[in-house]
mmCIF file with all atom_site columns, C-alpha atoms in Angstrom:
data_model
loop_
_atom_site.group_PDB
_atom_site.id
_atom_site.type_symbol
_atom_site.label_atom_id
_atom_site.label_alt_id
_atom_site.label_comp_id
_atom_site.label_asym_id
_atom_site.label_entity_id
_atom_site.label_seq_id
_atom_site.pdbx_PDB_ins_code
_atom_site.Cartn_x
_atom_site.Cartn_y
_atom_site.Cartn_z
_atom_site.occupancy
_atom_site.B_iso_or_equiv
_atom_site.pdbx_formal_charge
_atom_site.auth_seq_id
_atom_site.auth_comp_id
_atom_site.auth_asym_id
_atom_site.auth_atom_id
_atom_site.pdbx_PDB_model_num
ATOM 1   C CA . MET A 1 1   ? 64.818 41.471 -3.827  1.00 72.00 ? 910  MET A CA 1
ATOM 2   C CA . GLY A 1 2   ? 65.119 37.994 -2.906  1.00 87.00 ? 911  GLY A CA 1
ATOM 3   C CA . VAL A 1 3   ? 64.659 35.155 -5.674  1.00 89.00 ? 912  VAL A CA 1
ATOM 4   C CA . MET A 1 4   ? 62.963 31.609 -5.609  1.00 87.00 ? 913  MET A CA 1
ATOM 5   C CA . ARG A 1 5   ? 63.733 29.691 -8.446  1.00 89.00 ? 914  ARG A CA 1
ATOM 6   C CA . PHE A 1 6   ? 61.988 26.110 -9.172  1.00 90.00 ? 915  PHE A CA 1
ATOM 7   C CA . GLU A 1 7   ? 61.652 23.929 -12.187 1.00 92.00 ? 916  GLU A CA 1
ATOM 8   C CA . LYS A 1 8   ? 59.330 21.239 -14.038 1.00 93.00 ? 917  LYS A CA 1
ATOM 9   C CA . GLU A 1 9   ? 58.929 19.050 -16.917 1.00 95.00 ? 918  GLU A CA 1
ATOM 10  C CA . VAL A 1 10  ? 55.548 17.525 -17.517 1.00 95.00 ? 919  VAL A CA 1
ATOM 11  C CA . SER A 1 11  ? 54.507 14.927 -20.299 1.00 95.00 ? 920  SER A CA 1
ATOM 12  C CA . ALA A 1 12  ? 51.854 15.036 -23.025 1.00 96.00 ? 921  ALA A CA 1
ATOM 13  C CA . ALA A 1 13  ? 50.203 13.132 -25.473 1.00 96.00 ? 922  ALA A CA 1
ATOM 14  C CA . VAL A 1 14  ? 50.275 15.781 -28.283 1.00 97.00 ? 923  VAL A CA 1
ATOM 15  C CA . ALA A 1 15  ? 53.158 17.009 -30.646 1.00 97.00 ? 924  ALA A CA 1
ATOM 16  C CA . PRO A 1 16  ? 55.321 20.151 -29.107 1.00 98.00 ? 925  PRO A CA 1
ATOM 17  C CA . SER A 1 17  ? 53.987 21.931 -31.983 1.00 98.00 ? 926  SER A CA 1
ATOM 18  C CA . ARG A 1 18  ? 50.159 22.231 -31.241 1.00 98.00 ? 927  ARG A CA 1
ATOM 19  C CA . MET A 1 19  ? 50.655 22.876 -26.881 1.00 98.00 ? 928  MET A CA 1
ATOM 20  C CA . PHE A 1 20  ? 52.591 25.842 -27.858 1.00 98.00 ? 929  PHE A CA 1
ATOM 21  C CA . LYS A 1 21  ? 50.268 26.745 -30.458 1.00 97.00 ? 930  LYS A CA 1
ATOM 22  C CA . ALA A 1 22  ? 47.074 26.519 -27.603 1.00 97.00 ? 931  ALA A CA 1
ATOM 23  C CA . PHE A 1 23  ? 49.262 27.825 -24.995 1.00 96.00 ? 932  PHE A CA 1
ATOM 24  C CA . PHE A 1 24  ? 51.456 31.367 -26.408 1.00 96.00 ? 933  PHE A CA 1
ATOM 25  C CA . LEU A 1 25  ? 50.708 31.136 -30.109 1.00 96.00 ? 934  LEU A CA 1
ATOM 26  C CA . GLU A 1 26  ? 46.685 31.029 -29.699 1.00 96.00 ? 935  GLU A CA 1
ATOM 27  C CA . ALA A 1 27  ? 46.242 31.816 -26.185 1.00 94.00 ? 936  ALA A CA 1
ATOM 28  C CA . HIS A 1 28  ? 43.928 34.599 -26.488 1.00 93.00 ? 937  HIS A CA 1
ATOM 29  C CA . ASN A 1 29  ? 41.535 32.590 -28.798 1.00 94.00 ? 938  ASN A CA 1
ATOM 30  C CA . PHE A 1 30  ? 41.724 29.026 -27.589 1.00 97.00 ? 939  PHE A CA 1
ATOM 31  C CA . LEU A 1 31  ? 41.973 29.444 -23.710 1.00 96.00 ? 940  LEU A CA 1
ATOM 32  C CA . PRO A 1 32  ? 39.127 31.783 -22.449 1.00 97.00 ? 941  PRO A CA 1
ATOM 33  C CA . LYS A 1 33  ? 36.622 29.133 -25.192 1.00 97.00 ? 942  LYS A CA 1
ATOM 34  C CA . LEU A 1 34  ? 38.808 25.470 -23.445 1.00 97.00 ? 943  LEU A CA 1
ATOM 35  C CA . VAL A 1 35  ? 38.230 27.110 -19.842 1.00 96.00 ? 944  VAL A CA 1
ATOM 36  C CA . PRO A 1 36  ? 35.636 29.877 -19.596 1.00 96.00 ? 945  PRO A CA 1
ATOM 37  C CA . GLN A 1 37  ? 35.415 28.613 -15.806 1.00 95.00 ? 946  GLN A CA 1
ATOM 38  C CA . ALA A 1 38  ? 38.666 29.941 -14.774 1.00 94.00 ? 947  ALA A CA 1
ATOM 39  C CA . ILE A 1 39  ? 40.081 32.460 -17.463 1.00 96.00 ? 948  ILE A CA 1
ATOM 40  C CA . LYS A 1 40  ? 37.827 35.227 -19.252 1.00 97.00 ? 949  LYS A CA 1
ATOM 41  C CA . SER A 1 41  ? 40.172 36.612 -21.202 1.00 97.00 ? 950  SER A CA 1
ATOM 42  C CA . VAL A 1 42  ? 43.568 36.718 -22.533 1.00 96.00 ? 951  VAL A CA 1
ATOM 43  C CA . GLU A 1 43  ? 44.362 40.576 -24.629 1.00 96.00 ? 952  GLU A CA 1
ATOM 44  C CA . ILE A 1 44  ? 47.509 41.531 -26.500 1.00 95.00 ? 953  ILE A CA 1
ATOM 45  C CA . LEU A 1 45  ? 47.316 45.690 -24.900 1.00 97.00 ? 954  LEU A CA 1
ATOM 46  C CA . GLN A 1 46  ? 50.713 46.302 -26.614 1.00 97.00 ? 955  GLN A CA 1
ATOM 47  C CA . GLY A 1 47  ? 52.480 44.521 -29.755 1.00 97.00 ? 956  GLY A CA 1
ATOM 48  C CA . ASP A 1 48  ? 51.779 41.950 -31.914 1.00 94.00 ? 957  ASP A CA 1
ATOM 49  C CA . GLY A 1 49  ? 51.935 39.242 -29.851 1.00 93.00 ? 958  GLY A CA 1
ATOM 50  C CA . GLY A 1 50  ? 55.831 38.370 -30.519 1.00 95.00 ? 959  GLY A CA 1
ATOM 51  C CA . ALA A 1 51  ? 58.786 39.821 -27.821 1.00 97.00 ? 960  ALA A CA 1
ATOM 52  C CA . GLY A 1 52  ? 58.466 42.817 -26.695 1.00 97.00 ? 961  GLY A CA 1
ATOM 53  C CA . SER A 1 53  ? 54.593 42.784 -26.423 1.00 97.00 ? 962  SER A CA 1
ATOM 54  C CA . ILE A 1 54  ? 52.229 43.236 -23.014 1.00 98.00 ? 963  ILE A CA 1
ATOM 55  C CA . LYS A 1 55  ? 49.432 40.720 -22.335 1.00 97.00 ? 964  LYS A CA 1
ATOM 56  C CA . ILE A 1 56  ? 46.367 40.895 -19.701 1.00 97.00 ? 965  ILE A CA 1
ATOM 57  C CA . THR A 1 57  ? 44.764 37.548 -18.584 1.00 97.00 ? 966  THR A CA 1
ATOM 58  C CA . ASN A 1 58  ? 41.933 38.429 -16.891 1.00 97.00 ? 967  ASN A CA 1
ATOM 59  C CA . PHE A 1 59  ? 40.395 35.554 -14.776 1.00 96.00 ? 968  PHE A CA 1
ATOM 60  C CA . ALA A 1 60  ? 36.836 34.407 -14.715 1.00 95.00 ? 969  ALA A CA 1
ATOM 61  C CA . ASP A 1 61  ? 34.541 35.942 -11.690 1.00 94.00 ? 970  ASP A CA 1
ATOM 62  C CA . GLY A 1 62  ? 34.360 34.665 -8.850  1.00 90.00 ? 971  GLY A CA 1
ATOM 63  C CA . GLY A 1 63  ? 37.764 32.996 -8.530  1.00 85.00 ? 972  GLY A CA 1
ATOM 64  C CA . ASN A 1 64  ? 41.666 34.008 -6.650  1.00 86.00 ? 973  ASN A CA 1
ATOM 65  C CA . PHE A 1 65  ? 42.766 36.711 -8.694  1.00 92.00 ? 974  PHE A CA 1
ATOM 66  C CA . LYS A 1 66  ? 40.977 39.281 -11.033 1.00 96.00 ? 975  LYS A CA 1
ATOM 67  C CA . TYR A 1 67  ? 44.361 39.862 -13.500 1.00 97.00 ? 976  TYR A CA 1
ATOM 68  C CA . ALA A 1 68  ? 47.656 39.035 -15.106 1.00 96.00 ? 977  ALA A CA 1
ATOM 69  C CA . LYS A 1 69  ? 49.249 41.595 -16.989 1.00 98.00 ? 978  LYS A CA 1
ATOM 70  C CA . HIS A 1 70  ? 52.522 39.878 -18.459 1.00 97.00 ? 979  HIS A CA 1
ATOM 71  C CA . ARG A 1 71  ? 55.251 40.646 -20.868 1.00 98.00 ? 980  ARG A CA 1
ATOM 72  C CA . ILE A 1 72  ? 56.955 38.513 -23.616 1.00 98.00 ? 981  ILE A CA 1
ATOM 73  C CA . ASP A 1 73  ? 60.668 38.542 -23.263 1.00 98.00 ? 982  ASP A CA 1
ATOM 74  C CA . GLU A 1 74  ? 61.554 35.621 -25.781 1.00 98.00 ? 983  GLU A CA 1
ATOM 75  C CA . LEU A 1 75  ? 58.971 33.449 -28.228 1.00 98.00 ? 984  LEU A CA 1
ATOM 76  C CA . ASP A 1 76  ? 60.592 31.476 -30.739 1.00 98.00 ? 985  ASP A CA 1
ATOM 77  C CA . LYS A 1 77  ? 58.636 29.218 -32.730 1.00 97.00 ? 986  LYS A CA 1
ATOM 78  C CA . ASP A 1 78  ? 60.785 27.446 -34.250 1.00 97.00 ? 987  ASP A CA 1
ATOM 79  C CA . ASN A 1 79  ? 61.807 26.134 -31.411 1.00 98.00 ? 988  ASN A CA 1
ATOM 80  C CA . PHE A 1 80  ? 58.729 26.305 -29.077 1.00 98.00 ? 989  PHE A CA 1
ATOM 81  C CA . ARG A 1 81  ? 59.714 28.591 -26.539 1.00 98.00 ? 990  ARG A CA 1
ATOM 82  C CA . CYS A 1 82  ? 58.397 31.949 -24.651 1.00 98.00 ? 991  CYS A CA 1
ATOM 83  C CA . LYS A 1 83  ? 59.750 33.402 -21.660 1.00 98.00 ? 992  LYS A CA 1
ATOM 84  C CA . TYR A 1 84  ? 57.435 35.652 -20.665 1.00 98.00 ? 993  TYR A CA 1
ATOM 85  C CA . THR A 1 85  ? 58.065 37.969 -17.210 1.00 98.00 ? 994  THR A CA 1
ATOM 86  C CA . VAL A 1 86  ? 54.512 38.954 -15.145 1.00 97.00 ? 995  VAL A CA 1
ATOM 87  C CA . ILE A 1 87  ? 54.496 42.280 -14.389 1.00 97.00 ? 996  ILE A CA 1
ATOM 88  C CA . GLU A 1 88  ? 51.452 43.603 -12.877 1.00 97.00 ? 997  GLU A CA 1
ATOM 89  C CA . GLY A 1 89  ? 47.811 41.770 -11.193 1.00 96.00 ? 998  GLY A CA 1
ATOM 90  C CA . ASP A 1 90  ? 46.862 40.215 -8.012  1.00 92.00 ? 999  ASP A CA 1
ATOM 91  C CA . MET A 1 91  ? 48.572 37.601 -8.289  1.00 88.00 ? 1000 MET A CA 1
ATOM 92  C CA . LEU A 1 92  ? 52.144 39.713 -7.138  1.00 92.00 ? 1001 LEU A CA 1
ATOM 93  C CA . GLY A 1 93  ? 50.221 39.938 -3.634  1.00 88.00 ? 1002 GLY A CA 1
ATOM 94  C CA . THR A 1 94  ? 52.519 42.369 -1.486  1.00 89.00 ? 1003 THR A CA 1
ATOM 95  C CA . ILE A 1 95  ? 55.385 39.768 -1.561  1.00 91.00 ? 1004 ILE A CA 1
ATOM 96  C CA . LEU A 1 96  ? 56.356 39.261 -5.172  1.00 93.00 ? 1005 LEU A CA 1
ATOM 97  C CA . GLU A 1 97  ? 58.076 41.667 -7.462  1.00 95.00 ? 1006 GLU A CA 1
ATOM 98  C CA . SER A 1 98  ? 57.555 39.672 -11.365 1.00 96.00 ? 1007 SER A CA 1
ATOM 99  C CA . ILE A 1 99  ? 57.991 35.926 -12.579 1.00 95.00 ? 1008 ILE A CA 1
ATOM 100 C CA . VAL A 1 100 ? 59.625 34.864 -15.000 1.00 97.00 ? 1009 VAL A CA 1
ATOM 101 C CA . TYR A 1 101 ? 58.633 32.233 -16.782 1.00 97.00 ? 1010 TYR A CA 1
ATOM 102 C CA . ASP A 1 102 ? 60.466 30.152 -19.150 1.00 98.00 ? 1011 ASP A CA 1
ATOM 103 C CA . VAL A 1 103 ? 58.651 27.611 -21.463 1.00 97.00 ? 1012 VAL A CA 1
ATOM 104 C CA . LYS A 1 104 ? 60.092 24.742 -23.777 1.00 98.00 ? 1013 LYS A CA 1
ATOM 105 C CA . PHE A 1 105 ? 58.005 21.741 -25.140 1.00 98.00 ? 1014 PHE A CA 1
ATOM 106 C CA . GLU A 1 106 ? 60.399 19.200 -26.947 1.00 98.00 ? 1015 GLU A CA 1
ATOM 107 C CA . ALA A 1 107 ? 59.709 16.225 -28.890 1.00 97.00 ? 1016 ALA A CA 1
ATOM 108 C CA . SER A 1 108 ? 58.955 13.057 -26.463 1.00 96.00 ? 1017 SER A CA 1
ATOM 109 C CA . GLY A 1 109 ? 60.097 9.917  -28.328 1.00 82.00 ? 1018 GLY A CA 1
ATOM 110 C CA . ASN A 1 110 ? 56.300 8.758  -28.672 1.00 86.00 ? 1019 ASN A CA 1
ATOM 111 C CA . GLY A 1 111 ? 54.368 11.425 -31.107 1.00 90.00 ? 1020 GLY A CA 1
ATOM 112 C CA . GLY A 1 112 ? 54.145 13.613 -27.667 1.00 97.00 ? 1021 GLY A CA 1
ATOM 113 C CA . SER A 1 113 ? 55.833 16.165 -26.082 1.00 98.00 ? 1022 SER A CA 1
ATOM 114 C CA . ILE A 1 114 ? 57.715 17.198 -22.538 1.00 97.00 ? 1023 ILE A CA 1
ATOM 115 C CA . CYS A 1 115 ? 57.138 20.863 -21.816 1.00 97.00 ? 1024 CYS A CA 1
ATOM 116 C CA . ASN A 1 116 ? 59.820 21.905 -18.991 1.00 97.00 ? 1025 ASN A CA 1
ATOM 117 C CA . VAL A 1 117 ? 58.944 25.234 -16.781 1.00 95.00 ? 1026 VAL A CA 1
ATOM 118 C CA . ALA A 1 118 ? 62.120 27.474 -15.212 1.00 95.00 ? 1027 ALA A CA 1
ATOM 119 C CA . SER A 1 119 ? 59.982 29.693 -12.994 1.00 94.00 ? 1028 SER A CA 1
ATOM 120 C CA . GLU A 1 120 ? 61.446 32.623 -11.234 1.00 93.00 ? 1029 GLU A CA 1
ATOM 121 C CA . PHE A 1 121 ? 60.049 34.691 -7.974  1.00 92.00 ? 1030 PHE A CA 1
ATOM 122 C CA . HIS A 1 122 ? 60.930 37.376 -7.572  1.00 94.00 ? 1031 HIS A CA 1
ATOM 123 C CA . THR A 1 123 ? 59.981 38.965 -4.354  1.00 92.00 ? 1032 THR A CA 1
ATOM 124 C CA . LYS A 1 124 ? 59.990 42.032 -2.622  1.00 91.00 ? 1033 LYS A CA 1
ATOM 125 C CA . GLY A 1 125 ? 62.932 42.777 -0.208  1.00 86.00 ? 1034 GLY A CA 1
ATOM 126 C CA . ASP A 1 126 ? 63.303 39.630 2.443   1.00 84.00 ? 1035 ASP A CA 1
ATOM 127 C CA . GLN A 1 127 ? 59.924 38.763 1.830   1.00 85.00 ? 1036 GLN A CA 1
ATOM 128 C CA . GLU A 1 128 ? 59.292 35.424 1.785   1.00 83.00 ? 1037 GLU A CA 1
ATOM 129 C CA . ILE A 1 129 ? 56.371 33.450 -0.329  1.00 84.00 ? 1038 ILE A CA 1
ATOM 130 C CA . LYS A 1 130 ? 54.564 30.379 1.317   1.00 82.00 ? 1039 LYS A CA 1
ATOM 131 C CA . GLU A 1 131 ? 55.067 26.772 0.038   1.00 79.00 ? 1040 GLU A CA 1
ATOM 132 C CA . GLU A 1 132 ? 51.538 26.667 0.077   1.00 82.00 ? 1041 GLU A CA 1
ATOM 133 C CA . ALA A 1 133 ? 50.821 28.485 -1.874  1.00 79.00 ? 1042 ALA A CA 1
ATOM 134 C CA . LEU A 1 134 ? 53.496 27.962 -4.164  1.00 79.00 ? 1043 LEU A CA 1
ATOM 135 C CA . LYS A 1 135 ? 52.193 23.911 -4.040  1.00 81.00 ? 1044 LYS A CA 1
ATOM 136 C CA . GLU A 1 136 ? 48.363 25.619 -5.550  1.00 82.00 ? 1045 GLU A CA 1
ATOM 137 C CA . ALA A 1 137 ? 49.770 27.674 -7.976  1.00 81.00 ? 1046 ALA A CA 1
ATOM 138 C CA . GLU A 1 138 ? 51.874 24.174 -9.800  1.00 83.00 ? 1047 GLU A CA 1
ATOM 139 C CA . GLU A 1 139 ? 48.044 22.475 -9.486  1.00 86.00 ? 1048 GLU A CA 1
ATOM 140 C CA . LYS A 1 140 ? 46.375 24.985 -11.241 1.00 85.00 ? 1049 LYS A CA 1
ATOM 141 C CA . ALA A 1 141 ? 49.176 24.671 -13.987 1.00 87.00 ? 1050 ALA A CA 1
ATOM 142 C CA . MET A 1 142 ? 49.400 21.361 -14.203 1.00 90.00 ? 1051 MET A CA 1
ATOM 143 C CA . GLY A 1 143 ? 45.710 21.197 -13.947 1.00 91.00 ? 1052 GLY A CA 1
ATOM 144 C CA . LEU A 1 144 ? 45.326 23.555 -17.401 1.00 94.00 ? 1053 LEU A CA 1
ATOM 145 C CA . HIS A 1 145 ? 48.693 21.806 -19.012 1.00 95.00 ? 1054 HIS A CA 1
ATOM 146 C CA . LYS A 1 146 ? 46.100 18.121 -18.736 1.00 96.00 ? 1055 LYS A CA 1
ATOM 147 C CA . ILE A 1 147 ? 43.286 20.182 -19.873 1.00 96.00 ? 1056 ILE A CA 1
ATOM 148 C CA . VAL A 1 148 ? 44.846 21.676 -22.559 1.00 97.00 ? 1057 VAL A CA 1
ATOM 149 C CA . GLU A 1 149 ? 46.376 18.208 -23.339 1.00 97.00 ? 1058 GLU A CA 1
ATOM 150 C CA . ALA A 1 150 ? 43.064 16.691 -23.387 1.00 97.00 ? 1059 ALA A CA 1
ATOM 151 C CA . HIS A 1 151 ? 41.148 18.320 -26.074 1.00 98.00 ? 1060 HIS A CA 1
ATOM 152 C CA . LEU A 1 152 ? 44.048 18.384 -28.161 1.00 98.00 ? 1061 LEU A CA 1
ATOM 153 C CA . LEU A 1 153 ? 44.186 14.834 -28.528 1.00 97.00 ? 1062 LEU A CA 1
ATOM 154 C CA . ALA A 1 154 ? 40.494 14.561 -28.740 1.00 97.00 ? 1063 ALA A CA 1
ATOM 155 C CA . ASN A 1 155 ? 40.756 17.210 -31.467 1.00 97.00 ? 1064 ASN A CA 1
ATOM 156 C CA . PRO A 1 156 ? 43.463 16.144 -33.930 1.00 96.00 ? 1065 PRO A CA 1
ATOM 157 C CA . ASP A 1 157 ? 43.146 18.788 -36.479 1.00 96.00 ? 1066 ASP A CA 1
ATOM 158 C CA . LEU A 1 158 ? 43.829 21.974 -34.042 1.00 96.00 ? 1067 LEU A CA 1
ATOM 159 C CA . TYR A 1 159 ? 46.432 22.999 -33.952 1.00 96.00 ? 1068 TYR A CA 1
ATOM 160 C CA . ALA A 1 160 ? 48.058 20.492 -36.454 1.00 92.00 ? 1069 ALA A CA 1
#
């Protein structure tokens, strides 16, 4: 099994606590309402949403993928950090065994936040991931980040 690791840093004009709540603590309620064209539902299948829990994200009809099941490996509400692993779903395809994400929101000097994301793509055998696929996934993630940021800026009391 091979591992490809990538790191990305993204800034937002929203406090880290609010971004963390939107993406991790309230995602099952928030994201399907905010982006129903992309996410049909997020459900907690096992656990209470904390470490050890299993969640499933069901994507909207007509998209590239149907679902992704992931396990919450670590959830640190005080430090706005979540580490989770995609363990099942058509997004893994025939190439990937799993994807591990380690996401941390930190305060920036302007009242906003910096999101640090480390992604590890664990491939099956000696398979290699096409760079175009990685760029497309990154663009979608950055698009979602900007949509969430804009919504939280427009609704300053949400998750305050």
